[in-house]
């Protein structure tokens, strides 16, 4: 099937070869996306094929990304694929979280069950495949932690050299540890995410390194599989809402594109509404959407949040995100540090757990339900983007009442669960157990 790269800017739409190493449109500077000719794609046999692959032990069938490869047919040869059996993430019911958020029912799509513990693996397996197909040797990214952990793993598994650039002191140790363990050359740079992205783009150009940030259109192709798998798991029943956290806004762009393409080929019969939730101190997209086109997009120079994964002031994919949120009749929301921390503890109390940025989903739903935007009886899927163990330091501080916001404001440990320090004494412990 024919595939090509296309400029996302509606006024340009320039086309480029799928083998071109491009991150922005050379004509207008716009974002790029992969495009396919889906004519002749028939939904019912495709659904059957995908179900059959679940029973098949072939590595590509076992991957919760490549199982759905007919929806992102950009490779000529599948031998370029590097798979760690990514995807295959569960849909989990969480009555306690639903009650907290003011809903009758909520389902979590937990991307933290991925091989490196975040949704980045869904995209990285495609980005790494494209790097190999192009014959690239070195790959690079700037990251708030999860992209780097994922890229390090996929590059090393696929025989590529990973180079990682992270904002010094601003990523969790769990994520930094993964990058080191998976063998990436890791640079801790004294600058924030947005500044380092500009730096890495210069280095990629100068040194011929393949860039694997979410500006890379093939990452976005892989992340579409999150919503494809979600619909497959729901027997193609479309929810009313899909809610997810927003940082660089690649994921919401991927969800929107994947959903539109599923509608186009008849896999689903309507679009769900997308709600993207940012952290209060790092919410340029929320502010832009609130202004309803009256002001231009304004990056934030000094984004702040303890949810370091989404501490991004100048998200590259905002034009795509705007298009997808508007096309789906969706919304943008934001949540405070306290709201994120409490929502995260509630996800934990469900026996599920997630990292801070992921909890923005539940915190956002709670606000949107209270505001009457989401109905109490709505069918809502909240995406949890990262694993609970990504940031244990945050958890310990919250439960012991030591967590402070970026400006030093104490975060209340509303659902705190302090460990009990006790002497080695059965009677005393019996007394404490009660
Ligand atoms: N949740 C988590 C856990 C993330 O790591 C990220 C992004 C997001 C949400 C936001 O997704 O950028 O597509 O809007 N992390 C990137 C990184 C930026 O470098 O790992 P987005």
CSV table of C-alpha atoms and ligand atoms in Angstrom, one decimal:
chain,number,residue,atom,x,y,z
A,1,UNK,CA,0.0,0.0,0.0
A,2,UNK,CA,1.3,3.4,-0.9
A,3,UNK,CA,2.5,5.6,2.0
A,4,UNK,CA,4.1,9.0,2.1
A,5,UNK,CA,4.8,11.9,4.4
A,6,UNK,CA,2.6,14.9,4.2
A,7,UNK,CA,2.7,18.4,5.8
A,8,UNK,CA,0.0,18.8,8.5
A,9,UNK,CA,-0.5,22.5,7.7
A,10,UNK,CA,-3.8,22.6,5.8
A,11,UNK,CA,-2.5,25.6,3.7
A,12,UNK,CA,0.5,23.6,2.5
A,13,UNK,CA,0.0,19.8,2.4
A,14,UNK,CA,3.3,19.3,0.6
A,15,UNK,CA,4.1,15.6,0.1
A,16,UNK,CA,7.4,13.9,0.7
A,17,UNK,CA,8.8,10.4,0.2
A,18,UNK,CA,8.4,8.0,3.2
A,19,UNK,CA,12.2,7.5,3.2
A,20,UNK,CA,13.0,11.2,3.6
A,21,UNK,CA,14.6,12.2,6.9
A,22,UNK,CA,12.4,15.1,7.9
A,23,UNK,CA,10.9,16.3,11.1
A,24,UNK,CA,9.3,19.5,9.8
A,25,UNK,CA,8.0,20.5,6.3
A,26,UNK,CA,10.9,22.0,4.3
A,27,UNK,CA,8.4,24.1,2.5
A,28,UNK,CA,6.5,25.8,5.3
A,29,UNK,CA,8.0,24.5,8.6
A,30,UNK,CA,4.8,22.7,9.6
A,31,UNK,CA,4.5,19.3,11.3
A,32,UNK,CA,4.6,16.2,9.2
A,33,UNK,CA,2.5,13.1,9.3
A,34,UNK,CA,2.4,9.7,7.6
A,35,UNK,CA,-0.4,9.2,5.1
A,36,UNK,CA,-1.7,6.1,3.5
A,37,UNK,CA,-4.2,5.1,0.8
A,38,UNK,CA,-6.8,3.1,2.8
A,39,UNK,CA,-9.0,2.4,-0.2
A,40,UNK,CA,-10.1,-1.2,-0.3
A,41,UNK,CA,-9.4,-1.8,3.4
A,42,UNK,CA,-12.3,-3.8,4.7
A,43,UNK,CA,-13.1,-3.6,8.4
A,44,UNK,CA,-14.7,-7.0,9.3
A,45,UNK,CA,-11.9,-9.2,7.9
A,46,UNK,CA,-9.3,-6.9,9.6
A,47,UNK,CA,-11.0,-7.3,12.9
A,48,UNK,CA,-10.9,-11.1,12.5
A,49,UNK,CA,-7.3,-11.1,11.5
A,50,UNK,CA,-6.4,-9.1,14.6
A,51,UNK,CA,-8.3,-11.4,16.9
A,52,UNK,CA,-6.5,-14.5,15.3
A,53,UNK,CA,-3.1,-12.9,15.8
A,54,UNK,CA,-3.8,-12.8,19.6
A,55,UNK,CA,-3.7,-16.6,19.5
A,56,UNK,CA,-0.5,-16.7,17.4
A,57,UNK,CA,3.0,-16.9,18.9
A,58,UNK,CA,4.8,-15.0,16.2
A,59,UNK,CA,6.6,-12.0,17.8
A,60,UNK,CA,4.8,-9.5,15.6
A,61,UNK,CA,1.4,-11.0,16.4
A,62,UNK,CA,2.2,-11.0,20.1
A,63,UNK,CA,3.1,-7.2,19.9
A,64,UNK,CA,0.1,-5.1,20.8
A,65,UNK,CA,1.4,-2.6,18.3
A,66,UNK,CA,2.4,-4.6,15.2
A,67,UNK,CA,-0.7,-6.8,15.5
A,68,UNK,CA,-2.5,-3.8,14.1
A,69,UNK,CA,0.1,-3.0,11.4
A,70,UNK,CA,-2.5,-2.6,8.6
A,71,UNK,CA,-3.3,0.8,10.1
A,72,UNK,CA,0.3,2.1,9.8
A,73,UNK,CA,1.7,0.3,6.7
A,74,UNK,CA,4.8,2.5,6.3
A,75,UNK,CA,7.4,-0.3,6.2
A,76,UNK,CA,8.3,-2.4,3.1
A,77,UNK,CA,9.9,-5.1,5.1
A,78,UNK,CA,8.9,-6.1,8.6
A,79,UNK,CA,12.4,-7.5,9.3
A,80,UNK,CA,13.3,-3.9,10.4
A,81,UNK,CA,10.9,-4.2,13.4
A,82,UNK,CA,12.3,-4.3,17.0
A,83,UNK,CA,9.7,-5.6,19.4
A,84,UNK,CA,9.7,-6.1,23.1
A,85,UNK,CA,6.0,-7.3,23.0
A,86,UNK,CA,4.9,-3.7,23.7
A,87,UNK,CA,1.2,-2.8,24.0
A,88,UNK,CA,-1.1,-5.5,25.3
A,89,UNK,CA,-2.0,-3.1,28.1
A,90,UNK,CA,-5.2,-3.8,30.1
A,91,UNK,CA,-8.5,-2.0,30.5
A,92,UNK,CA,-9.2,-1.9,34.2
A,93,UNK,CA,-12.3,-1.0,36.1
A,94,UNK,CA,-11.9,1.2,39.1
A,95,UNK,CA,-15.0,1.8,41.1
A,96,UNK,CA,-13.2,3.8,43.8
A,97,UNK,CA,-11.7,6.1,41.3
A,98,UNK,CA,-15.0,6.6,39.5
A,99,UNK,CA,-16.7,7.6,42.8
A,100,UNK,CA,-13.8,10.0,43.5
A,101,UNK,CA,-14.2,11.6,40.1
A,102,UNK,CA,-18.0,11.8,40.3
A,103,UNK,CA,-18.7,9.1,37.7
A,104,UNK,CA,-20.8,6.0,37.9
A,105,UNK,CA,-18.1,4.0,36.1
A,106,UNK,CA,-14.6,4.6,34.8
A,107,UNK,CA,-12.1,2.4,32.9
A,108,UNK,CA,-8.3,2.9,33.0
A,109,UNK,CA,-6.3,2.0,29.9
A,110,UNK,CA,-3.0,1.4,31.7
A,111,UNK,CA,0.0,2.1,29.5
A,112,UNK,CA,2.3,1.6,32.4
A,113,UNK,CA,2.1,-2.2,31.7
A,114,UNK,CA,4.4,-1.7,28.8
A,115,UNK,CA,8.0,-3.2,28.7
A,116,UNK,CA,9.7,0.0,29.9
A,117,UNK,CA,6.6,1.1,31.9
A,118,UNK,CA,5.1,3.8,29.7
A,119,UNK,CA,3.1,4.5,26.5
A,120,UNK,CA,6.2,5.6,24.8
A,121,UNK,CA,7.0,2.0,23.9
A,122,UNK,CA,4.0,1.9,21.5
A,123,UNK,CA,5.5,4.7,19.5
A,124,UNK,CA,9.2,3.8,20.0
A,125,UNK,CA,8.9,0.4,18.4
A,126,UNK,CA,7.8,2.1,15.2
A,127,UNK,CA,10.4,4.9,15.5
A,128,UNK,CA,13.1,2.3,15.9
A,129,UNK,CA,11.9,0.3,12.9
A,130,UNK,CA,12.0,3.4,10.7
A,131,UNK,CA,15.5,4.3,12.0
A,132,UNK,CA,16.7,0.8,11.0
A,133,UNK,CA,14.9,0.9,7.7
A,134,UNK,CA,16.7,4.1,6.9
A,135,UNK,CA,20.1,2.6,7.9
A,136,UNK,CA,20.6,5.1,10.7
A,137,UNK,CA,23.2,4.1,13.3
A,138,UNK,CA,22.6,6.6,16.1
A,139,UNK,CA,19.3,7.8,17.5
A,140,UNK,CA,18.7,10.7,19.9
A,141,UNK,CA,15.9,12.3,22.0
A,142,UNK,CA,15.4,14.9,24.6
A,143,UNK,CA,13.1,13.6,27.3
A,144,UNK,CA,11.4,14.2,30.6
A,145,UNK,CA,12.3,10.6,31.2
A,146,UNK,CA,9.9,8.1,29.7
A,147,UNK,CA,10.9,8.7,26.0
A,148,UNK,CA,14.5,8.3,26.9
A,149,UNK,CA,13.9,5.1,28.9
A,150,UNK,CA,11.9,3.7,26.0
A,151,UNK,CA,14.3,4.8,23.3
A,152,UNK,CA,17.3,3.4,25.2
A,153,UNK,CA,15.6,0.0,25.4
A,154,UNK,CA,14.5,-0.2,21.7
A,155,UNK,CA,17.7,1.2,20.3
A,156,UNK,CA,19.8,-1.2,22.3
A,157,UNK,CA,17.5,-4.2,21.5
A,158,UNK,CA,17.8,-3.2,17.8
A,159,UNK,CA,21.5,-2.6,17.6
A,160,UNK,CA,21.3,1.2,17.4
A,161,UNK,CA,23.3,3.6,19.6
A,162,UNK,CA,21.1,5.7,21.9
A,163,UNK,CA,22.0,9.3,22.8
A,164,UNK,CA,19.8,10.8,25.5
A,165,UNK,CA,19.5,14.4,26.6
A,166,UNK,CA,17.6,15.2,29.8
A,167,UNK,CA,17.0,18.3,31.9
A,168,UNK,CA,19.4,18.0,34.8
A,169,UNK,CA,17.7,17.4,38.1
A,170,UNK,CA,14.2,17.3,36.5
A,171,UNK,CA,13.5,13.7,35.8
A,172,UNK,CA,12.7,10.9,38.2
A,173,UNK,CA,15.5,8.5,39.2
A,174,UNK,CA,13.5,5.5,38.0
A,175,UNK,CA,13.6,6.9,34.5
A,176,UNK,CA,17.2,8.0,34.6
A,177,UNK,CA,18.1,4.6,36.0
A,178,UNK,CA,16.4,2.9,33.0
A,179,UNK,CA,18.4,5.0,30.5
A,180,UNK,CA,21.7,4.0,32.2
A,181,UNK,CA,20.8,0.4,32.5
A,182,UNK,CA,19.7,0.0,28.9
A,183,UNK,CA,23.1,1.4,27.9
A,184,UNK,CA,22.3,4.9,26.5
A,185,UNK,CA,25.0,7.6,26.4
A,186,UNK,CA,23.2,10.1,28.7
A,187,UNK,CA,23.7,13.8,28.8
A,188,UNK,CA,22.2,15.7,31.7
A,189,UNK,CA,21.9,19.3,30.4
A,190,UNK,CA,21.5,22.4,32.5
A,191,UNK,CA,18.4,23.6,30.6
A,192,UNK,CA,14.7,22.8,30.4
A,193,UNK,CA,13.0,20.4,28.0
A,194,UNK,CA,12.1,23.0,25.4
A,195,UNK,CA,15.6,24.5,25.3
A,196,UNK,CA,17.2,21.0,25.0
A,197,UNK,CA,14.8,20.1,22.1
A,198,UNK,CA,16.2,23.0,20.1
A,199,UNK,CA,19.7,21.9,21.0
A,200,UNK,CA,19.1,18.3,20.0
A,201,UNK,CA,17.6,19.3,16.6
A,202,UNK,CA,20.9,21.2,15.8
A,203,UNK,CA,23.0,18.1,16.9
A,204,UNK,CA,20.8,15.7,14.9
A,205,UNK,CA,21.3,17.8,11.7
A,206,UNK,CA,25.0,18.3,12.3
A,207,UNK,CA,25.9,14.7,13.2
A,208,UNK,CA,23.4,12.8,11.1
A,209,UNK,CA,21.6,11.4,14.1
A,210,UNK,CA,18.0,10.2,13.8
A,211,UNK,CA,15.7,12.1,16.1
A,212,UNK,CA,13.1,10.1,18.0
A,213,UNK,CA,11.1,12.7,19.8
A,214,UNK,CA,7.4,12.8,19.2
A,215,UNK,CA,8.0,15.3,16.4
A,216,UNK,CA,9.0,12.1,14.5
A,217,UNK,CA,5.9,11.1,12.6
A,218,UNK,CA,6.6,7.4,13.0
A,219,UNK,CA,6.4,7.6,16.8
A,220,UNK,CA,2.9,9.0,16.3
A,221,UNK,CA,2.0,6.1,14.0
A,222,UNK,CA,2.9,3.6,16.7
A,223,UNK,CA,1.0,5.5,19.4
A,224,UNK,CA,-2.2,5.2,17.3
A,225,UNK,CA,-2.2,1.5,18.4
A,226,UNK,CA,-3.1,2.6,21.9
A,227,UNK,CA,-6.6,3.6,20.7
A,228,UNK,CA,-6.9,0.8,18.2
A,229,UNK,CA,-6.1,-1.8,20.9
A,230,UNK,CA,-8.5,0.0,23.2
A,231,UNK,CA,-11.4,-0.3,20.7
A,232,UNK,CA,-10.5,-4.0,20.0
A,233,UNK,CA,-10.7,-4.7,23.7
A,234,UNK,CA,-14.1,-3.0,23.9
A,235,UNK,CA,-15.4,-5.0,20.9
A,236,UNK,CA,-15.4,-1.7,18.9
A,237,UNK,CA,-17.8,0.1,21.2
A,238,UNK,CA,-16.7,3.7,21.2
A,239,UNK,CA,-16.6,5.4,24.6
A,240,UNK,CA,-18.1,8.9,25.1
A,241,UNK,CA,-14.7,10.2,26.3
A,242,UNK,CA,-11.1,9.4,26.2
A,243,UNK,CA,-9.1,11.4,28.8
A,244,UNK,CA,-5.3,11.7,28.8
A,245,UNK,CA,-2.5,13.9,30.2
A,246,UNK,CA,-0.8,16.4,27.8
A,247,UNK,CA,2.8,17.5,27.7
A,248,UNK,CA,4.4,17.7,24.3
A,249,UNK,CA,1.0,16.8,22.9
A,250,UNK,CA,2.2,13.9,20.7
A,251,UNK,CA,-0.1,11.4,22.3
A,252,UNK,CA,-3.4,13.3,21.9
A,253,UNK,CA,-2.3,13.9,18.3
A,254,UNK,CA,-1.8,10.2,17.8
A,255,UNK,CA,-5.1,9.3,19.4
A,256,UNK,CA,-7.0,11.7,17.2
A,257,UNK,CA,-5.4,10.5,14.0
A,258,UNK,CA,-5.9,6.9,14.9
A,259,UNK,CA,-9.5,7.4,15.7
A,260,UNK,CA,-10.2,9.4,12.5
A,261,UNK,CA,-8.5,6.7,10.4
A,262,UNK,CA,-10.5,4.0,12.2
A,263,UNK,CA,-13.7,5.9,11.4
A,264,UNK,CA,-12.6,6.3,7.8
A,265,UNK,CA,-12.1,2.6,7.2
A,266,UNK,CA,-15.3,1.6,9.1
A,267,UNK,CA,-13.7,0.0,12.2
A,268,UNK,CA,-15.7,2.4,14.4
A,269,UNK,CA,-18.9,4.3,13.8
A,270,UNK,CA,-18.3,7.6,15.6
A,271,UNK,CA,-15.5,9.5,17.3
A,272,UNK,CA,-15.2,9.7,21.1
A,273,UNK,CA,-14.5,13.1,22.6
A,274,UNK,CA,-10.9,13.8,23.6
A,275,UNK,CA,-10.1,15.5,26.9
A,276,UNK,CA,-6.4,16.5,27.4
A,277,UNK,CA,-5.3,17.5,30.9
A,278,UNK,CA,-2.2,19.5,31.7
A,279,UNK,CA,-0.6,20.4,35.0
A,280,UNK,CA,-1.6,23.9,36.2
A,281,UNK,CA,2.0,25.3,36.1
A,282,UNK,CA,2.7,23.9,32.7
A,283,UNK,CA,-0.5,24.5,30.7
A,284,UNK,CA,0.1,26.5,27.6
A,285,UNK,CA,-2.3,24.4,25.6
A,286,UNK,CA,-5.1,24.7,28.1
A,287,UNK,CA,-4.6,28.5,28.1
A,288,UNK,CA,-4.6,28.6,24.3
A,289,UNK,CA,-7.8,26.6,24.0
A,290,UNK,CA,-9.5,28.7,26.7
A,291,UNK,CA,-8.8,31.8,24.6
A,292,UNK,CA,-10.7,30.2,21.7
A,293,UNK,CA,-8.5,31.5,18.9
A,294,UNK,CA,-8.4,35.1,20.2
A,295,UNK,CA,-4.7,34.9,21.1
A,296,UNK,CA,-1.9,33.2,19.4
A,297,UNK,CA,-0.3,30.1,21.0
A,298,UNK,CA,2.0,31.3,23.7
A,299,UNK,CA,4.7,29.0,25.0
A,300,UNK,CA,5.5,29.2,28.8
A,301,UNK,CA,9.1,30.1,29.4
A,302,UNK,CA,9.3,28.5,32.9
A,303,UNK,CA,6.9,25.6,33.2
A,304,UNK,CA,6.6,24.1,36.7
A,305,UNK,CA,5.1,20.9,38.0
A,306,UNK,CA,6.1,18.0,40.2
A,307,UNK,CA,4.6,15.8,37.4
A,308,UNK,CA,8.0,16.2,35.6
A,309,UNK,CA,6.8,14.0,32.7
A,310,UNK,CA,4.6,16.8,31.5
A,311,UNK,CA,6.8,19.8,32.5
A,312,UNK,CA,6.8,21.3,29.0
A,313,UNK,CA,6.2,24.9,28.2
A,314,UNK,CA,6.5,24.8,24.4
A,315,UNK,CA,4.8,21.6,23.1
A,316,UNK,CA,5.7,21.0,19.5
A,317,UNK,CA,2.6,19.2,18.5
A,318,UNK,CA,0.1,21.8,19.6
A,319,UNK,CA,-1.3,22.4,16.1
A,320,UNK,CA,-2.1,18.7,15.7
A,321,UNK,CA,-3.5,18.6,19.2
A,322,UNK,CA,-5.8,21.6,18.5
A,323,UNK,CA,-7.1,20.0,15.4
A,324,UNK,CA,-7.8,16.6,17.1
A,325,UNK,CA,-9.4,18.1,20.2
A,326,UNK,CA,-11.7,20.3,18.0
A,327,UNK,CA,-12.5,17.6,15.5
A,328,UNK,CA,-13.6,15.3,18.3
A,329,UNK,CA,-15.6,18.1,20.0
A,330,UNK,CA,-13.2,17.6,22.9
A,331,UNK,CA,-11.8,19.9,25.7
A,332,UNK,CA,-8.6,20.9,27.4
A,333,UNK,CA,-8.4,21.0,31.2
A,334,UNK,CA,-5.7,21.5,33.8
A,335,UNK,CA,-5.2,20.3,37.3
A,336,UNK,CA,-3.2,21.7,40.3
A,337,UNK,CA,-0.4,19.9,42.1
A,338,UNK,CA,-2.7,19.0,45.0
A,339,UNK,CA,-5.4,17.7,42.6
A,340,UNK,CA,-2.8,15.5,40.7
A,341,UNK,CA,-1.3,14.2,44.0
A,342,UNK,CA,-4.7,13.3,45.5
A,343,UNK,CA,-6.0,11.7,42.2
A,344,UNK,CA,-2.7,9.7,42.1
A,345,UNK,CA,-3.2,8.4,45.6
A,346,UNK,CA,-6.8,7.3,44.7
A,347,UNK,CA,-5.5,5.4,41.6
A,348,UNK,CA,-3.2,3.7,44.1
A,349,UNK,CA,-6.0,2.8,46.5
A,350,UNK,CA,-7.7,1.0,43.6
A,351,UNK,CA,-4.7,-1.3,43.6
A,352,UNK,CA,-3.7,0.1,40.2
A,353,UNK,CA,-1.2,2.9,40.7
A,354,UNK,CA,0.4,5.2,38.2
A,355,UNK,CA,3.1,8.0,38.0
A,356,UNK,CA,2.2,11.6,38.7
A,357,UNK,CA,1.6,12.8,35.2
A,358,UNK,CA,-0.8,9.9,34.5
A,359,UNK,CA,-3.0,11.0,37.5
A,360,UNK,CA,-3.8,14.2,35.7
A,361,UNK,CA,-6.3,12.1,33.7
A,362,UNK,CA,-8.4,11.3,36.8
A,363,UNK,CA,-7.9,14.8,38.3
A,364,UNK,CA,-9.1,16.3,35.1
A,365,UNK,CA,-12.2,14.0,34.9
A,366,UNK,CA,-13.1,15.1,38.4
A,367,UNK,CA,-13.1,18.7,37.4
A,368,UNK,CA,-14.9,18.1,34.1
A,369,UNK,CA,-17.6,16.1,35.9
A,370,UNK,CA,-18.0,18.8,38.6
A,371,UNK,CA,-18.4,21.4,35.8
A,372,UNK,CA,-21.0,19.3,34.0
A,373,UNK,CA,-18.9,18.8,30.9
A,374,UNK,CA,-18.7,15.1,31.4
A,375,UNK,CA,-22.0,13.4,32.5
A,376,UNK,CA,-22.0,11.2,35.6
A,377,UNK,CA,-23.2,8.3,33.5
A,378,UNK,CA,-20.8,8.8,30.6
A,379,UNK,CA,-18.6,6.0,29.3
A,380,UNK,CA,-15.1,7.2,30.1
A,381,UNK,CA,-11.7,5.7,29.4
A,382,UNK,CA,-8.9,7.4,31.3
A,383,UNK,CA,-5.4,6.7,30.0
A,384,UNK,CA,-2.7,6.1,32.6
A,385,UNK,CA,0.5,6.8,30.8
A,386,UNK,CA,3.2,5.5,33.2
A,387,UNK,CA,3.9,2.9,35.8
A,388,UNK,CA,3.6,3.6,39.6
A,389,UNK,CA,7.3,2.7,40.1
A,390,UNK,CA,8.6,5.4,37.8
A,391,UNK,CA,8.7,8.0,40.6
A,392,UNK,CA,8.8,6.4,44.1
A,393,UNK,CA,10.3,9.4,45.7
A,394,UNK,CA,7.2,11.4,45.0
A,395,UNK,CA,5.0,8.7,46.5
A,396,UNK,CA,7.1,8.4,49.7
A,397,UNK,CA,7.0,12.2,50.2
A,398,UNK,CA,3.2,12.4,49.6
A,399,UNK,CA,2.4,9.6,52.1
A,400,UNK,CA,4.7,11.0,54.7
A,401,UNK,CA,3.5,14.6,54.4
A,402,UNK,CA,6.8,15.8,52.9
A,403,UNK,CA,5.7,16.7,49.4
A,404,UNK,CA,6.0,20.3,48.4
A,405,UNK,CA,4.9,22.0,45.2
A,406,UNK,CA,7.5,23.6,42.9
A,407,UNK,CA,7.1,26.9,44.8
A,408,UNK,CA,7.6,25.3,48.2
A,409,UNK,CA,3.8,25.1,49.0
A,410,UNK,CA,3.1,22.0,51.1
A,411,UNK,CA,1.0,19.4,49.4
A,412,UNK,CA,-1.6,18.0,51.8
A,413,UNK,CA,-1.3,14.2,52.2
A,414,UNK,CA,-5.1,13.9,51.9
A,415,UNK,CA,-4.9,10.1,51.4
A,416,UNK,CA,-1.6,9.7,53.2
A,417,UNK,CA,-0.5,6.2,54.4
A,418,UNK,CA,2.6,6.6,56.5
A,419,UNK,CA,4.8,3.6,57.3
A,420,UNK,CA,4.9,2.9,61.0
A,421,UNK,CA,8.2,2.8,62.7
A,422,UNK,CA,8.1,0.2,65.5
A,423,UNK,CA,10.4,-1.7,67.9
A,424,UNK,CA,10.7,-5.5,67.5
A,425,UNK,CA,7.9,-6.2,69.9
A,426,UNK,CA,4.9,-8.5,69.2
A,427,UNK,CA,2.8,-7.0,71.9
A,428,UNK,CA,3.3,-3.5,70.7
A,429,UNK,CA,2.6,-4.5,67.1
A,430,UNK,CA,-0.5,-6.4,68.1
A,431,UNK,CA,-1.7,-3.2,69.8
A,432,UNK,CA,-1.0,-1.1,66.7
A,433,UNK,CA,-2.8,-3.5,64.4
A,434,UNK,CA,-5.8,-3.2,66.7
B,1,LIG,N1,2.4,11.0,30.7
B,1,LIG,C1,3.7,10.6,30.8
B,1,LIG,C2,4.0,9.6,31.8
B,1,LIG,C3,4.7,11.1,29.9
B,1,LIG,O1,6.0,10.6,30.1
B,1,LIG,C4,4.4,12.1,29.0
B,1,LIG,C5,5.4,12.6,28.1
B,1,LIG,C6,3.0,12.5,28.9
B,1,LIG,C7,2.1,11.9,29.8
B,1,LIG,C8,2.6,13.5,27.9
B,1,LIG,O2,2.5,13.0,26.6
B,1,LIG,O3,4.1,14.6,25.5
B,1,LIG,O4,2.6,13.0,24.2
B,1,LIG,O5,1.6,14.9,25.5
B,1,LIG,N2,6.6,12.4,28.2
B,1,LIG,C9,7.7,12.9,27.3
B,1,LIG,C10,9.0,12.3,27.6
B,1,LIG,C11,7.7,14.3,26.9
B,1,LIG,O6,10.0,12.8,27.2
B,1,LIG,O7,9.0,11.2,28.1
B,1,LIG,P1,2.7,13.9,25.4
